[in-house]
């Protein structure tokens, strides 16, 4: 297993929509293992493949973040089928948007379909924090970051800060 580099804003790769997986082979299993390892090391509760430079439609997550019993979940080709209700995801953050957090309005409940890493159909109903994680990661796979879902004023503040830091570096 190896740790993968996490791309950060404003890397344009993060804005690309990922491609569905049509063949789950050994290479893909390796990518999944590496994504999980990278997520735990960060540490984070979820990771989308395009955050580590792969254009495949895969996400991993483990919202429990329990170092003792790591049991991450994988969804290949996840699709948001239904969303319902509303909640405020407080202080949401992202490994690809370092040193920034914001409240984000999200659906309270979601239904996601996809396949598991063996290629079997998977259907997941989630609410609360797990629903937030799934929406956040599926957004990634669609080329969206959580800062696309906050007020433009807040987003501009963040973008300006990044630009300033780039000038200094
Ligand atoms: Ni993220």
PDB file of N, CA and C and ligand atoms in Angstrom, residues 51 94 136 140, ligand 1:
ATOM      1  N   UNK A  51      -9.390  13.366  -6.110  1.00  0.00           N
ATOM      2  CA  UNK A  51      -8.541  14.101  -5.159  1.00  0.00           C
ATOM      3  C   UNK A  51      -7.116  13.564  -5.135  1.00  0.00           C
ATOM      4  N   UNK A  94     -12.454  20.064   3.910  1.00  0.00           N
ATOM      5  CA  UNK A  94     -12.087  19.179   2.808  1.00  0.00           C
ATOM      6  C   UNK A  94     -10.569  19.089   2.723  1.00  0.00           C
ATOM      7  N   UNK A 136     -20.760  15.184  -0.135  1.00  0.00           N
ATOM      8  CA  UNK A 136     -19.475  15.865  -0.321  1.00  0.00           C
ATOM      9  C   UNK A 136     -18.602  15.094  -1.325  1.00  0.00           C
ATOM     10  N   UNK A 140     -17.382  15.877  -5.306  1.00  0.00           N
ATOM     11  CA  UNK A 140     -16.017  15.790  -5.828  1.00  0.00           C
ATOM     12  C   UNK A 140     -16.001  15.085  -7.178  1.00  0.00           C
TER      13      UNK A 140
HETATM   14 NI1  LIG B   1     -13.414  16.929   0.093  1.00  0.00          NI
END
